[in-house]
Short mmCIF file of C-alpha atoms and ligand atoms in Angstrom, two decimals:
data_model
loop_
_atom_site.label_atom_id
_atom_site.label_comp_id
_atom_site.label_asym_id
_atom_site.label_seq_id
_atom_site.Cartn_x
_atom_site.Cartn_y
_atom_site.Cartn_z
CA MET A 25 24.91 -42.60 -33.73
CA THR A 26 25.32 -46.25 -32.41
CA THR A 27 26.66 -47.21 -29.18
CA TYR A 28 28.45 -50.49 -28.92
CA ARG A 29 28.41 -52.58 -25.88
CA SER A 30 30.05 -55.73 -24.51
CA PHE A 31 28.01 -58.93 -24.52
CA ILE A 32 28.33 -60.62 -21.03
CA ASN A 33 26.34 -63.57 -19.74
CA GLY A 34 23.68 -63.18 -22.34
CA GLU A 35 23.20 -59.51 -21.86
CA TRP A 36 24.35 -56.26 -23.61
CA LEU A 37 26.24 -54.52 -20.77
CA ARG A 38 26.16 -50.76 -19.89
CA SER A 39 29.74 -50.51 -18.68
CA SER A 40 30.30 -48.59 -15.56
CA SER A 41 33.85 -47.54 -16.72
CA GLY A 42 32.56 -44.15 -18.21
CA LYS A 43 35.36 -44.70 -20.71
CA THR A 44 34.53 -44.74 -24.51
CA ALA A 45 36.20 -44.99 -27.93
CA PRO A 46 35.01 -43.41 -31.09
CA ASN A 47 34.56 -45.51 -34.18
CA ILE A 48 35.88 -43.31 -37.05
CA ASN A 49 35.59 -43.91 -40.72
CA PRO A 50 39.18 -43.92 -41.94
CA ALA A 51 38.02 -42.55 -45.39
CA ASN A 52 36.46 -39.59 -43.71
CA ALA A 53 37.54 -38.73 -40.26
CA ASP A 54 34.40 -36.39 -39.97
CA ASP A 55 32.24 -39.60 -40.13
CA ILE A 56 31.94 -40.68 -36.62
CA ILE A 57 30.04 -44.00 -36.88
CA GLY A 58 29.48 -44.59 -33.35
CA THR A 59 31.04 -45.03 -29.78
CA ALA A 60 32.09 -48.02 -28.01
CA GLU A 61 31.81 -48.34 -24.18
CA LEU A 62 35.05 -49.83 -22.80
CA ALA A 63 34.72 -52.57 -20.17
CA THR A 64 36.28 -52.24 -16.74
CA ARG A 65 38.68 -54.84 -15.53
CA GLU A 66 35.80 -56.17 -13.26
CA GLU A 67 33.57 -56.50 -16.20
CA ALA A 68 36.15 -58.36 -18.16
CA ARG A 69 36.47 -60.83 -15.25
CA ARG A 70 32.69 -61.25 -15.27
CA ALA A 71 32.93 -62.14 -19.02
CA VAL A 72 35.31 -65.06 -18.19
CA ASP A 73 33.13 -66.05 -15.05
CA SER A 74 30.18 -66.37 -17.51
CA ALA A 75 32.13 -68.44 -20.08
CA TYR A 76 33.38 -70.61 -17.21
CA ASN A 77 29.80 -71.21 -15.85
CA ALA A 78 28.42 -72.01 -19.43
CA PHE A 79 31.28 -74.42 -20.17
CA ARG A 80 30.09 -77.35 -18.05
CA ASP A 81 26.97 -77.80 -20.12
CA TRP A 82 28.36 -76.73 -23.38
CA ARG A 83 31.06 -79.40 -23.29
CA ARG A 84 28.40 -82.06 -22.77
CA THR A 85 26.41 -80.79 -25.89
CA PRO A 86 27.05 -83.30 -28.70
CA ALA A 87 29.66 -82.06 -31.08
CA PRO A 88 27.29 -82.23 -34.06
CA ALA A 89 24.64 -80.23 -32.13
CA ARG A 90 27.36 -77.61 -31.47
CA GLY A 91 28.11 -77.82 -35.23
CA ARG A 92 24.48 -77.08 -36.08
CA ILE A 93 24.55 -73.84 -34.37
CA VAL A 94 27.84 -72.83 -35.92
CA ALA A 95 26.34 -73.87 -39.36
CA LYS A 96 23.34 -71.58 -38.61
CA ALA A 97 25.83 -68.71 -37.94
CA ALA A 98 27.42 -69.23 -41.41
CA ARG A 99 23.88 -69.12 -42.96
CA LEU A 100 23.15 -65.81 -41.07
CA MET A 101 26.53 -64.41 -42.27
CA GLU A 102 25.55 -65.15 -45.80
CA ASP A 103 22.13 -63.48 -45.36
CA ARG A 104 23.81 -60.41 -44.03
CA LYS A 105 26.88 -60.38 -46.20
CA GLU A 106 26.28 -56.91 -47.62
CA ASP A 107 25.59 -55.34 -44.38
CA LEU A 108 28.71 -56.89 -42.81
CA ALA A 109 30.73 -55.83 -45.84
CA ALA A 110 29.48 -52.32 -45.75
CA ALA A 111 30.28 -52.20 -41.87
CA ILE A 112 33.85 -53.55 -42.52
CA THR A 113 34.44 -50.87 -45.22
CA ARG A 114 33.19 -47.98 -43.05
CA GLU A 115 35.04 -48.82 -39.84
CA GLU A 116 38.30 -50.47 -41.33
CA GLY A 117 38.49 -48.74 -44.62
CA LYS A 118 39.03 -51.57 -47.12
CA THR A 119 37.31 -51.39 -50.38
CA LEU A 120 33.79 -53.27 -50.57
CA ALA A 121 35.33 -55.74 -53.04
CA GLU A 122 37.98 -56.66 -50.40
CA ALA A 123 35.34 -56.72 -47.75
CA ARG A 124 33.25 -59.06 -49.60
CA GLY A 125 36.29 -61.24 -50.26
CA GLU A 126 37.01 -61.24 -46.46
CA LEU A 127 33.43 -62.48 -45.90
CA THR A 128 33.50 -65.09 -48.28
CA ARG A 129 36.49 -66.50 -46.51
CA ALA A 130 34.89 -66.10 -43.03
CA ILE A 131 31.75 -67.83 -44.29
CA ASN A 132 33.72 -70.75 -45.68
CA VAL A 133 35.76 -71.22 -42.64
CA VAL A 134 32.63 -71.15 -40.39
CA GLU A 135 31.03 -73.84 -42.66
CA PHE A 136 34.11 -75.81 -42.80
CA CYS A 137 34.26 -75.87 -38.96
CA ALA A 138 30.60 -76.77 -38.72
CA GLY A 139 31.38 -79.85 -40.89
CA GLU A 140 34.35 -80.72 -38.58
CA SER A 141 31.94 -81.22 -35.69
CA ARG A 142 30.78 -84.39 -37.38
CA ARG A 143 34.38 -85.57 -37.77
CA LEU A 144 35.77 -84.86 -34.26
CA VAL A 145 37.13 -88.52 -34.44
CA GLY A 146 39.84 -90.22 -32.61
CA GLU A 147 41.78 -93.28 -33.35
CA THR A 148 41.71 -96.81 -32.12
CA ILE A 149 45.00 -98.46 -31.74
CA PRO A 150 45.75 -102.23 -31.38
CA SER A 151 47.59 -103.27 -28.27
CA GLU A 152 50.69 -105.55 -27.96
CA LEU A 153 48.72 -107.37 -25.29
CA PRO A 154 45.74 -109.85 -26.20
CA SER A 155 42.24 -108.54 -25.41
CA ASN A 156 43.54 -104.93 -25.10
CA PHE A 157 43.25 -101.89 -27.11
CA ALA A 158 43.67 -98.26 -26.90
CA TYR A 159 41.69 -95.28 -28.18
CA THR A 160 41.86 -91.49 -28.31
CA ILE A 161 39.07 -88.92 -27.84
CA LYS A 162 39.10 -85.20 -28.15
CA GLY A 163 37.78 -82.82 -25.64
CA PRO A 164 37.76 -79.02 -25.07
CA HIS A 165 40.23 -77.01 -22.80
CA GLY A 166 37.61 -74.84 -21.02
CA VAL A 167 37.40 -71.07 -21.38
CA VAL A 168 39.31 -69.84 -24.58
CA ALA A 169 40.31 -66.14 -25.07
CA CYS A 170 40.15 -64.97 -28.70
CA ILE A 171 42.04 -61.65 -29.06
CA THR A 172 41.88 -60.23 -32.52
CA PRO A 173 43.32 -57.20 -34.60
CA TRP A 174 41.34 -54.71 -36.71
CA ASN A 175 42.61 -55.72 -40.22
CA PHE A 176 40.26 -58.62 -40.93
CA PRO A 177 37.57 -57.88 -38.18
CA VAL A 178 35.10 -60.45 -39.19
CA ALA A 179 37.27 -63.27 -40.79
CA ILE A 180 39.90 -63.53 -38.00
CA PRO A 181 37.32 -63.67 -35.08
CA ALA A 182 35.19 -66.12 -37.05
CA TRP A 183 38.16 -68.39 -37.77
CA LYS A 184 38.89 -68.44 -34.05
CA ILE A 185 35.45 -68.63 -32.43
CA ALA A 186 34.00 -71.31 -34.78
CA PRO A 187 36.62 -74.04 -34.10
CA ALA A 188 36.75 -73.16 -30.47
CA LEU A 189 33.06 -73.65 -30.06
CA VAL A 190 32.86 -76.80 -32.41
CA ALA A 191 35.53 -78.41 -29.92
CA GLY A 192 33.28 -77.55 -26.95
CA ASN A 193 34.97 -74.56 -25.44
CA SER A 194 33.39 -71.40 -24.27
CA VAL A 195 34.66 -68.15 -25.63
CA VAL A 196 35.63 -64.72 -24.50
CA PHE A 197 36.05 -62.54 -27.63
CA LYS A 198 38.19 -59.29 -27.24
CA PRO A 199 38.27 -57.60 -30.51
CA ALA A 200 40.45 -54.60 -31.55
CA THR A 201 39.27 -51.35 -30.26
CA LEU A 202 39.10 -49.83 -33.77
CA THR A 203 36.43 -52.22 -35.11
CA PRO A 204 33.67 -52.61 -32.66
CA ALA A 205 30.66 -52.48 -35.06
CA THR A 206 31.66 -55.66 -36.86
CA ALA A 207 32.50 -57.40 -33.52
CA VAL A 208 28.99 -56.72 -32.25
CA MET A 209 27.43 -57.88 -35.60
CA LEU A 210 29.38 -61.14 -35.50
CA THR A 211 28.55 -61.75 -31.84
CA GLU A 212 24.83 -61.12 -32.65
CA ILE A 213 25.05 -63.69 -35.42
CA PHE A 214 26.42 -66.39 -33.24
CA ILE A 215 23.86 -65.62 -30.45
CA GLU A 216 20.99 -65.73 -32.97
CA ALA A 217 22.23 -68.88 -34.29
CA GLY A 218 21.35 -70.47 -30.84
CA LEU A 219 24.32 -70.41 -28.46
CA PRO A 220 23.32 -70.90 -24.92
CA THR A 221 23.81 -68.08 -22.53
CA GLY A 222 27.44 -67.48 -21.53
CA VAL A 223 29.09 -69.71 -24.22
CA LEU A 224 30.12 -66.62 -26.15
CA ASN A 225 31.01 -63.28 -24.54
CA LEU A 226 32.23 -60.14 -26.22
CA VAL A 227 34.45 -57.67 -24.33
CA LEU A 228 35.03 -54.20 -25.84
CA GLY A 229 37.94 -52.83 -24.10
CA SER A 230 41.51 -51.95 -24.40
CA GLY A 231 44.16 -54.54 -24.61
CA SER A 232 46.15 -53.21 -21.64
CA GLU A 233 43.00 -53.25 -19.30
CA ALA A 234 40.21 -55.49 -20.44
CA GLY A 235 42.64 -57.75 -22.33
CA ASP A 236 45.05 -58.02 -19.56
CA GLU A 237 42.50 -58.79 -17.20
CA ILE A 238 40.84 -61.71 -19.21
CA LEU A 239 44.41 -63.19 -19.63
CA ASN A 240 45.02 -63.09 -15.78
CA HIS A 241 41.80 -64.94 -15.06
CA PRO A 242 42.60 -68.41 -13.93
CA ALA A 243 39.62 -70.03 -15.76
CA VAL A 244 41.19 -69.10 -19.14
CA LYS A 245 42.90 -72.24 -20.37
CA ALA A 246 43.77 -71.16 -23.91
CA VAL A 247 44.53 -68.08 -25.82
CA SER A 248 44.22 -67.58 -29.67
CA PHE A 249 45.75 -64.34 -30.60
CA THR A 250 46.43 -62.42 -33.93
CA GLY A 251 48.16 -59.11 -33.94
CA SER A 252 51.61 -57.74 -33.63
CA THR A 253 54.66 -59.95 -32.59
CA GLU A 254 55.45 -57.49 -29.85
CA THR A 255 51.90 -58.05 -28.16
CA GLY A 256 51.87 -61.85 -29.13
CA LEU A 257 55.08 -62.55 -27.42
CA LYS A 258 54.15 -60.39 -24.37
CA ILE A 259 50.83 -62.40 -24.00
CA TYR A 260 52.79 -65.65 -24.35
CA ALA A 261 55.00 -64.79 -21.49
CA GLN A 262 52.25 -63.34 -19.44
CA VAL A 263 50.18 -66.83 -19.33
CA ALA A 264 53.16 -69.12 -19.49
CA PRO A 265 53.63 -69.38 -15.78
CA ARG A 266 50.00 -70.80 -15.59
CA GLY A 267 50.75 -73.28 -18.45
CA VAL A 268 47.98 -71.66 -20.64
CA LYS A 269 47.99 -72.89 -24.21
CA VAL A 270 48.87 -70.18 -26.73
CA GLN A 271 48.29 -69.93 -30.43
CA ALA A 272 49.63 -66.64 -31.95
CA GLU A 273 49.63 -65.39 -35.46
CA MET A 274 52.00 -62.30 -35.44
CA GLY A 275 53.98 -60.12 -37.85
CA GLY A 276 55.17 -60.74 -41.47
CA LYS A 277 57.84 -59.26 -43.80
CA ASN A 278 56.83 -61.42 -46.83
CA PRO A 279 59.24 -61.55 -49.63
CA VAL A 280 58.63 -62.31 -53.37
CA VAL A 281 61.81 -63.68 -55.12
CA ILE A 282 61.94 -62.79 -58.79
CA LEU A 283 64.26 -64.78 -61.00
CA GLU A 284 65.54 -63.96 -64.59
CA ASP A 285 63.31 -66.28 -66.36
CA CYS A 286 60.03 -65.11 -64.86
CA ASN A 287 57.05 -63.83 -66.51
CA MET A 288 57.67 -60.30 -65.76
CA GLU A 289 54.23 -59.03 -66.42
CA LEU A 290 52.81 -61.58 -63.99
CA ALA A 291 55.52 -60.89 -61.39
CA VAL A 292 54.84 -57.12 -61.39
CA GLU A 293 51.03 -57.39 -61.18
CA SER A 294 51.26 -59.94 -58.50
CA THR A 295 53.80 -58.01 -56.57
CA ALA A 296 51.71 -54.89 -56.83
CA GLN A 297 48.54 -56.50 -55.78
CA GLY A 298 50.35 -58.22 -52.73
CA ALA A 299 51.98 -54.97 -51.65
CA PHE A 300 49.38 -52.33 -52.19
CA GLY A 301 46.11 -54.31 -52.08
CA SER A 302 44.13 -53.82 -48.80
CA THR A 303 46.57 -50.75 -48.28
CA GLY A 304 49.25 -53.26 -47.36
CA GLN A 305 47.41 -53.98 -44.06
CA ARG A 306 47.45 -57.78 -44.35
CA CYS A 307 49.82 -59.96 -42.48
CA THR A 308 50.49 -61.85 -45.78
CA ALA A 309 51.10 -58.53 -47.69
CA THR A 310 54.24 -58.46 -49.97
CA SER A 311 56.77 -56.08 -48.37
CA ARG A 312 60.00 -57.22 -49.94
CA ALA A 313 60.78 -57.89 -53.56
CA VAL A 314 64.06 -59.84 -53.82
CA VAL A 315 65.01 -59.29 -57.50
CA ILE A 316 68.06 -60.79 -59.53
CA ASP A 317 70.21 -57.87 -60.76
CA SER A 318 69.88 -58.57 -64.45
CA VAL A 319 66.12 -58.12 -64.41
CA ALA A 320 65.98 -55.48 -61.59
CA ASP A 321 65.83 -52.43 -63.70
CA GLU A 322 62.89 -53.66 -65.66
CA PHE A 323 61.07 -54.86 -62.63
CA VAL A 324 61.57 -51.52 -60.83
CA LYS A 325 60.50 -49.48 -63.83
CA LYS A 326 57.27 -51.42 -64.30
CA ILE A 327 56.35 -51.82 -60.63
CA VAL A 328 56.59 -47.95 -60.25
CA ALA A 329 54.50 -47.51 -63.34
CA ARG A 330 51.87 -49.84 -61.87
CA ALA A 331 52.05 -48.31 -58.40
CA LYS A 332 51.09 -44.88 -59.87
CA THR A 333 48.01 -46.24 -61.64
CA PHE A 334 46.03 -47.55 -58.53
CA ARG A 335 42.93 -45.38 -57.87
CA LEU A 336 42.87 -44.40 -54.21
CA GLY A 337 39.44 -43.51 -52.64
CA PRO A 338 36.80 -44.33 -50.21
CA GLY A 339 36.15 -48.18 -50.02
CA ASP A 340 32.35 -47.61 -50.70
CA GLU A 341 33.00 -46.10 -54.19
CA ALA A 342 33.11 -48.57 -56.86
CA SER A 343 35.95 -46.82 -58.63
CA SER A 344 38.29 -47.26 -55.51
CA GLU A 345 41.09 -49.83 -55.60
CA ILE A 346 42.93 -48.90 -52.45
CA GLY A 347 41.44 -47.62 -49.11
CA PRO A 348 43.05 -45.53 -46.50
CA ALA A 349 45.20 -46.61 -43.59
CA VAL A 350 42.91 -47.76 -40.66
CA ASP A 351 43.62 -44.66 -38.57
CA GLU A 352 45.76 -41.73 -37.80
CA SER A 353 48.21 -43.66 -35.65
CA GLN A 354 48.67 -46.28 -38.35
CA PHE A 355 49.07 -43.69 -40.98
CA ASN A 356 51.73 -41.95 -38.88
CA THR A 357 53.51 -45.28 -38.51
CA VAL A 358 53.76 -45.43 -42.27
CA LEU A 359 55.09 -41.99 -42.42
CA LYS A 360 57.68 -42.67 -39.91
CA TYR A 361 58.85 -45.64 -41.80
CA ILE A 362 59.32 -43.44 -44.99
CA ASP A 363 61.71 -41.23 -42.92
CA ILE A 364 63.71 -44.15 -41.45
CA ALA A 365 64.11 -45.72 -44.89
CA ARG A 366 65.31 -42.52 -46.37
CA GLU A 367 67.67 -41.92 -43.46
CA ASP A 368 68.97 -45.51 -43.82
CA GLY A 369 69.88 -44.86 -47.60
CA ALA A 370 67.01 -46.40 -49.44
CA GLU A 371 65.97 -44.77 -52.68
CA LEU A 372 62.36 -43.50 -52.95
CA LEU A 373 60.99 -44.03 -56.33
CA CYS A 374 57.29 -43.26 -55.84
CA GLY A 375 54.78 -42.40 -53.23
CA GLY A 376 56.12 -41.72 -49.69
CA LYS A 377 53.36 -39.26 -48.84
CA ARG A 378 49.75 -38.60 -47.99
CA ALA A 379 47.52 -38.89 -51.14
CA GLU A 380 45.50 -35.75 -51.77
CA GLY A 381 42.82 -34.34 -54.11
CA ASP A 382 39.27 -35.45 -54.58
CA GLY A 383 38.51 -35.24 -50.88
CA LEU A 384 41.17 -37.68 -50.01
CA GLU A 385 42.50 -35.02 -47.47
CA ASN A 386 39.68 -36.02 -45.02
CA GLY A 387 40.98 -39.62 -44.85
CA TYR A 388 44.20 -41.39 -44.09
CA PHE A 389 45.10 -42.20 -47.68
CA PHE A 390 48.81 -42.98 -48.55
CA GLU A 391 50.26 -43.26 -51.99
CA PRO A 392 51.63 -46.71 -53.07
CA THR A 393 55.37 -46.44 -52.18
CA VAL A 394 58.42 -48.18 -53.64
CA PHE A 395 61.83 -48.08 -52.29
CA ASP A 396 64.87 -49.28 -54.25
CA ARG A 397 68.32 -50.33 -53.32
CA VAL A 398 67.35 -51.52 -49.93
CA THR A 399 69.78 -53.76 -48.03
CA THR A 400 68.99 -56.26 -45.30
CA ASP A 401 70.64 -54.04 -42.55
CA MET A 402 68.01 -51.43 -43.11
CA ARG A 403 64.94 -51.25 -40.86
CA ILE A 404 62.52 -51.01 -43.90
CA ALA A 405 63.90 -54.52 -44.91
CA GLN A 406 63.33 -56.07 -41.31
CA GLU A 407 60.29 -54.22 -39.66
CA GLU A 408 56.57 -54.71 -40.44
CA VAL A 409 55.19 -51.25 -41.68
CA PHE A 410 51.53 -52.53 -42.33
CA GLY A 411 51.14 -50.02 -45.19
CA PRO A 412 51.44 -49.79 -48.96
CA VAL A 413 55.24 -49.83 -48.98
CA LEU A 414 57.34 -52.11 -50.96
CA ALA A 415 61.14 -52.54 -50.47
CA VAL A 416 63.16 -53.87 -53.50
CA LEU A 417 66.38 -55.68 -52.56
CA ARG A 418 68.73 -56.37 -55.58
CA VAL A 419 70.81 -59.63 -55.38
CA LYS A 420 73.31 -61.38 -57.71
CA ASN A 421 71.92 -64.82 -57.94
CA TYR A 422 69.39 -67.39 -56.38
CA GLU A 423 71.66 -68.29 -53.50
CA GLU A 424 71.98 -64.59 -52.53
CA ALA A 425 68.16 -64.22 -53.07
CA MET A 426 67.45 -66.92 -50.50
CA THR A 427 69.90 -65.57 -48.01
CA VAL A 428 68.24 -62.27 -48.17
CA ALA A 429 64.58 -63.63 -48.32
CA ASN A 430 65.26 -65.66 -45.20
CA ASP A 431 67.04 -62.91 -43.36
CA SER A 432 64.03 -62.03 -41.30
CA GLN A 433 62.65 -62.67 -37.74
CA TYR A 434 59.30 -63.42 -39.54
CA GLY A 435 58.15 -66.36 -41.43
CA LEU A 436 54.53 -66.03 -42.71
CA SER A 437 54.23 -66.03 -46.46
CA SER A 438 56.46 -65.78 -49.64
CA SER A 439 56.41 -66.32 -53.35
CA ILE A 440 58.49 -66.97 -56.20
CA PHE A 441 58.43 -65.97 -59.89
CA THR A 442 60.14 -68.26 -62.29
CA SER A 443 59.33 -70.67 -65.28
CA ASP A 444 61.85 -73.22 -64.13
CA THR A 445 60.20 -76.10 -62.34
CA ASN A 446 63.38 -77.24 -60.72
CA MET A 447 64.00 -73.73 -59.18
CA VAL A 448 60.30 -73.91 -57.89
CA TYR A 449 61.01 -77.06 -55.72
CA ARG A 450 64.49 -75.76 -54.57
CA PHE A 451 62.73 -72.55 -53.31
CA VAL A 452 60.02 -74.54 -51.67
CA ASP A 453 62.86 -76.48 -49.74
CA ASP A 454 64.84 -73.32 -48.89
CA ILE A 455 62.29 -70.89 -48.09
CA GLU A 456 61.56 -70.42 -44.28
CA THR A 457 58.03 -69.32 -44.28
CA GLY A 458 54.85 -71.14 -43.12
CA MET A 459 53.24 -70.71 -46.67
CA THR A 460 54.47 -70.13 -49.94
CA HIS A 461 53.06 -69.27 -53.48
CA ILE A 462 54.38 -70.08 -56.81
CA ASN A 463 53.86 -67.53 -59.44
CA SER A 464 51.13 -65.81 -57.47
CA PRO A 465 51.03 -63.20 -54.81
CA THR A 466 52.06 -63.81 -51.12
CA THR A 467 48.38 -63.08 -50.10
CA GLY A 468 45.35 -65.11 -50.18
CA GLY A 469 44.37 -68.38 -48.77
CA GLU A 470 41.56 -70.94 -48.64
CA ALA A 471 39.34 -71.96 -45.87
CA HIS A 472 40.11 -75.64 -45.92
CA VAL A 473 43.84 -75.14 -45.99
CA PRO A 474 46.08 -74.60 -42.92
CA PHE A 475 47.22 -70.97 -42.30
CA GLY A 476 50.13 -69.83 -40.31
CA GLY A 477 53.83 -69.01 -40.12
CA THR A 478 57.22 -70.07 -38.70
CA LYS A 479 59.84 -68.13 -36.67
CA ASN A 480 58.41 -65.12 -34.77
CA THR A 481 55.36 -65.04 -36.86
CA GLY A 482 53.57 -68.27 -35.54
CA LEU A 483 53.12 -69.92 -32.20
CA GLY A 484 51.12 -73.13 -31.51
CA ALA A 485 48.97 -75.22 -33.92
CA ARG A 486 48.10 -73.77 -37.41
CA GLU A 487 44.67 -72.34 -37.85
CA GLN A 488 42.08 -73.30 -40.43
CA GLY A 489 42.08 -76.51 -42.70
CA SER A 490 42.90 -79.88 -41.39
CA THR A 491 44.58 -78.28 -38.37
CA ALA A 492 41.69 -75.88 -37.46
CA LEU A 493 40.65 -77.70 -34.31
CA ASP A 494 44.03 -79.06 -33.20
CA PHE A 495 44.66 -75.99 -30.86
CA TYR A 496 41.17 -76.07 -29.42
CA CYS A 497 41.22 -79.75 -28.39
CA GLU A 498 42.71 -81.85 -25.67
CA LEU A 499 43.58 -85.37 -26.68
CA LYS A 500 42.67 -88.00 -24.05
CA VAL A 501 44.13 -91.51 -24.41
CA VAL A 502 42.20 -94.43 -23.09
CA TYR A 503 43.65 -98.00 -22.54
CA VAL A 504 41.01 -100.76 -22.47
CA ASP A 505 41.76 -104.12 -20.98
CA TYR A 506 38.86 -106.64 -21.43
CA THR A 507 40.65 -109.85 -20.24
CA GLY A 508 38.94 -109.37 -16.87
CA ARG A 509 42.12 -110.54 -15.00
CA LYS A 510 45.44 -109.32 -13.80
CA ARG A 511 47.69 -108.17 -16.45
CA GLU A 512 50.50 -110.72 -17.24
CA GLY A 513 53.99 -108.76 -17.60
CA ASN A 514 54.24 -104.97 -17.76
CA LEU A 515 53.81 -102.37 -20.46
CA TYR A 516 56.58 -99.85 -20.35
P1 ADP B 9 47.26 -54.14 -33.89
O1 ADP B 9 48.50 -53.27 -34.20
O2 ADP B 9 46.80 -55.03 -34.91
O3 ADP B 9 46.36 -53.44 -33.09
P2 ADP B 9 48.16 -55.39 -31.41
O4 ADP B 9 49.08 -56.54 -31.22
O5 ADP B 9 48.48 -54.15 -30.66
O6 ADP B 9 48.04 -55.40 -33.02
O7 ADP B 9 46.70 -55.73 -30.81
C1 ADP B 9 46.06 -56.97 -31.27
C2 ADP B 9 44.99 -57.30 -30.30
O8 ADP B 9 45.62 -57.46 -29.05
C3 ADP B 9 44.02 -56.15 -30.04
O9 ADP B 9 42.61 -56.75 -29.81
C4 ADP B 9 44.45 -55.51 -28.69
O10 ADP B 9 43.52 -54.76 -27.96
C5 ADP B 9 45.09 -56.64 -28.06
N1 ADP B 9 46.08 -56.37 -27.01
C6 ADP B 9 46.94 -55.36 -27.06
N2 ADP B 9 47.76 -55.48 -26.04
C7 ADP B 9 47.36 -56.44 -25.08
C8 ADP B 9 47.62 -56.94 -23.91
N3 ADP B 9 48.62 -56.50 -23.09
N4 ADP B 9 46.86 -58.04 -23.39
C9 ADP B 9 45.92 -58.40 -24.02
N5 ADP B 9 45.50 -57.99 -25.27
C10 ADP B 9 46.16 -57.05 -25.82
#
């Protein structure tokens, strides 16, 4: 059995805490994969100290040289793609196909960020005075804390660590306690790619102790967080008094809007993939279907039929289409929401219980679930479940559909199914989400395209794409006067 350790100041640390966390395969709770040693508060502080000491030289390393190391990390990820995919599947539970998809995205993002190291350009701006001009340069903040969840245990850390490093920051990486194996593998890859000592530190530990200690360290100048809205807003408030920059990607309650003139087969299949794929454990998962009354019966009948056809099973079996919930606690959260939805008066059409048979009892498998006749005042319409659960809300017309779709504290992703181009563009104007999809699932994205949400989903600059480095850079403005004499007049 493997022991996972924090990586601090160039060394794998034997924690003095005596506290450990088991790494359990959610498809088979008897399969204990390894044990993570959880860092103490003092060890977490040392990780930030180490990043702070390494920052001085790292920021002076030319950006393209930093990019070369990040590019090497992308190549190593490619070389170890199958090992990484197997590790994701074993500790997070998603299917191998989904794990490979996550890795493709992760490698693409890291490659993209490496390329950005040669484009860390500023602008030159002509002055209103003769023989004067201004220009801008981009520099790093200092130590950046990357705090990440378990659902994309390689891609999310990769899309934070790579741009942070390219911009010249040093990093303290605090992954979710549930996924230590992939966090260690990703750290090894960046270290092997040639990062100097201390530039990247890994802290395995709980959010409430190790995470808290990292955030309270005065050397941390920026925090990039992905996880629940509750934790993200708490972190934001915690570091605000120090003026620490925060980028946070948080919860979602992503709607699909289904109009009368849609291609119904496409709408049903895309909604099913968005709602049940990756066990619903994606921040972009479809959790609400807002359907025009006249086609609602047809939609409901077809989505229920489709929900029943998914093959549940361990992610490492080729026949499995949906893996388990990540752990017992997440499984119980899904169960809790089934009760809440029923008590609130939603109509359970399928699923709603643990999946059994064929050895599924050993894992946290949950049947794809559809609730009909959900209304916006029900908790199942407002709160993120993070499981394979779809709420159907029936509406009279497009206007009501948009009121319902936008009645959410979240604003990550959405989609519309219609064959009317005019309605597509009305929808794009009206929907209050950071990303939207036309006639395709709410999930999925590309490495070179910005990613993020509005409202209580997103804080700070968008991740990835043309905006990937914005959060990690400070902009410095330089005024140059080459007249060699006292300025005539003033600039205001
Ligand atoms: P999830 O349900 O995905 O675990 P959380 O928001 O609880 O979502 O956790 C996301 C990440 O934030 C994890 O790495 C977790 O350990 C960390 N975390 C949780 N609470 C805190 C905290 N108070 N301070 C710092 N990090 C935290």
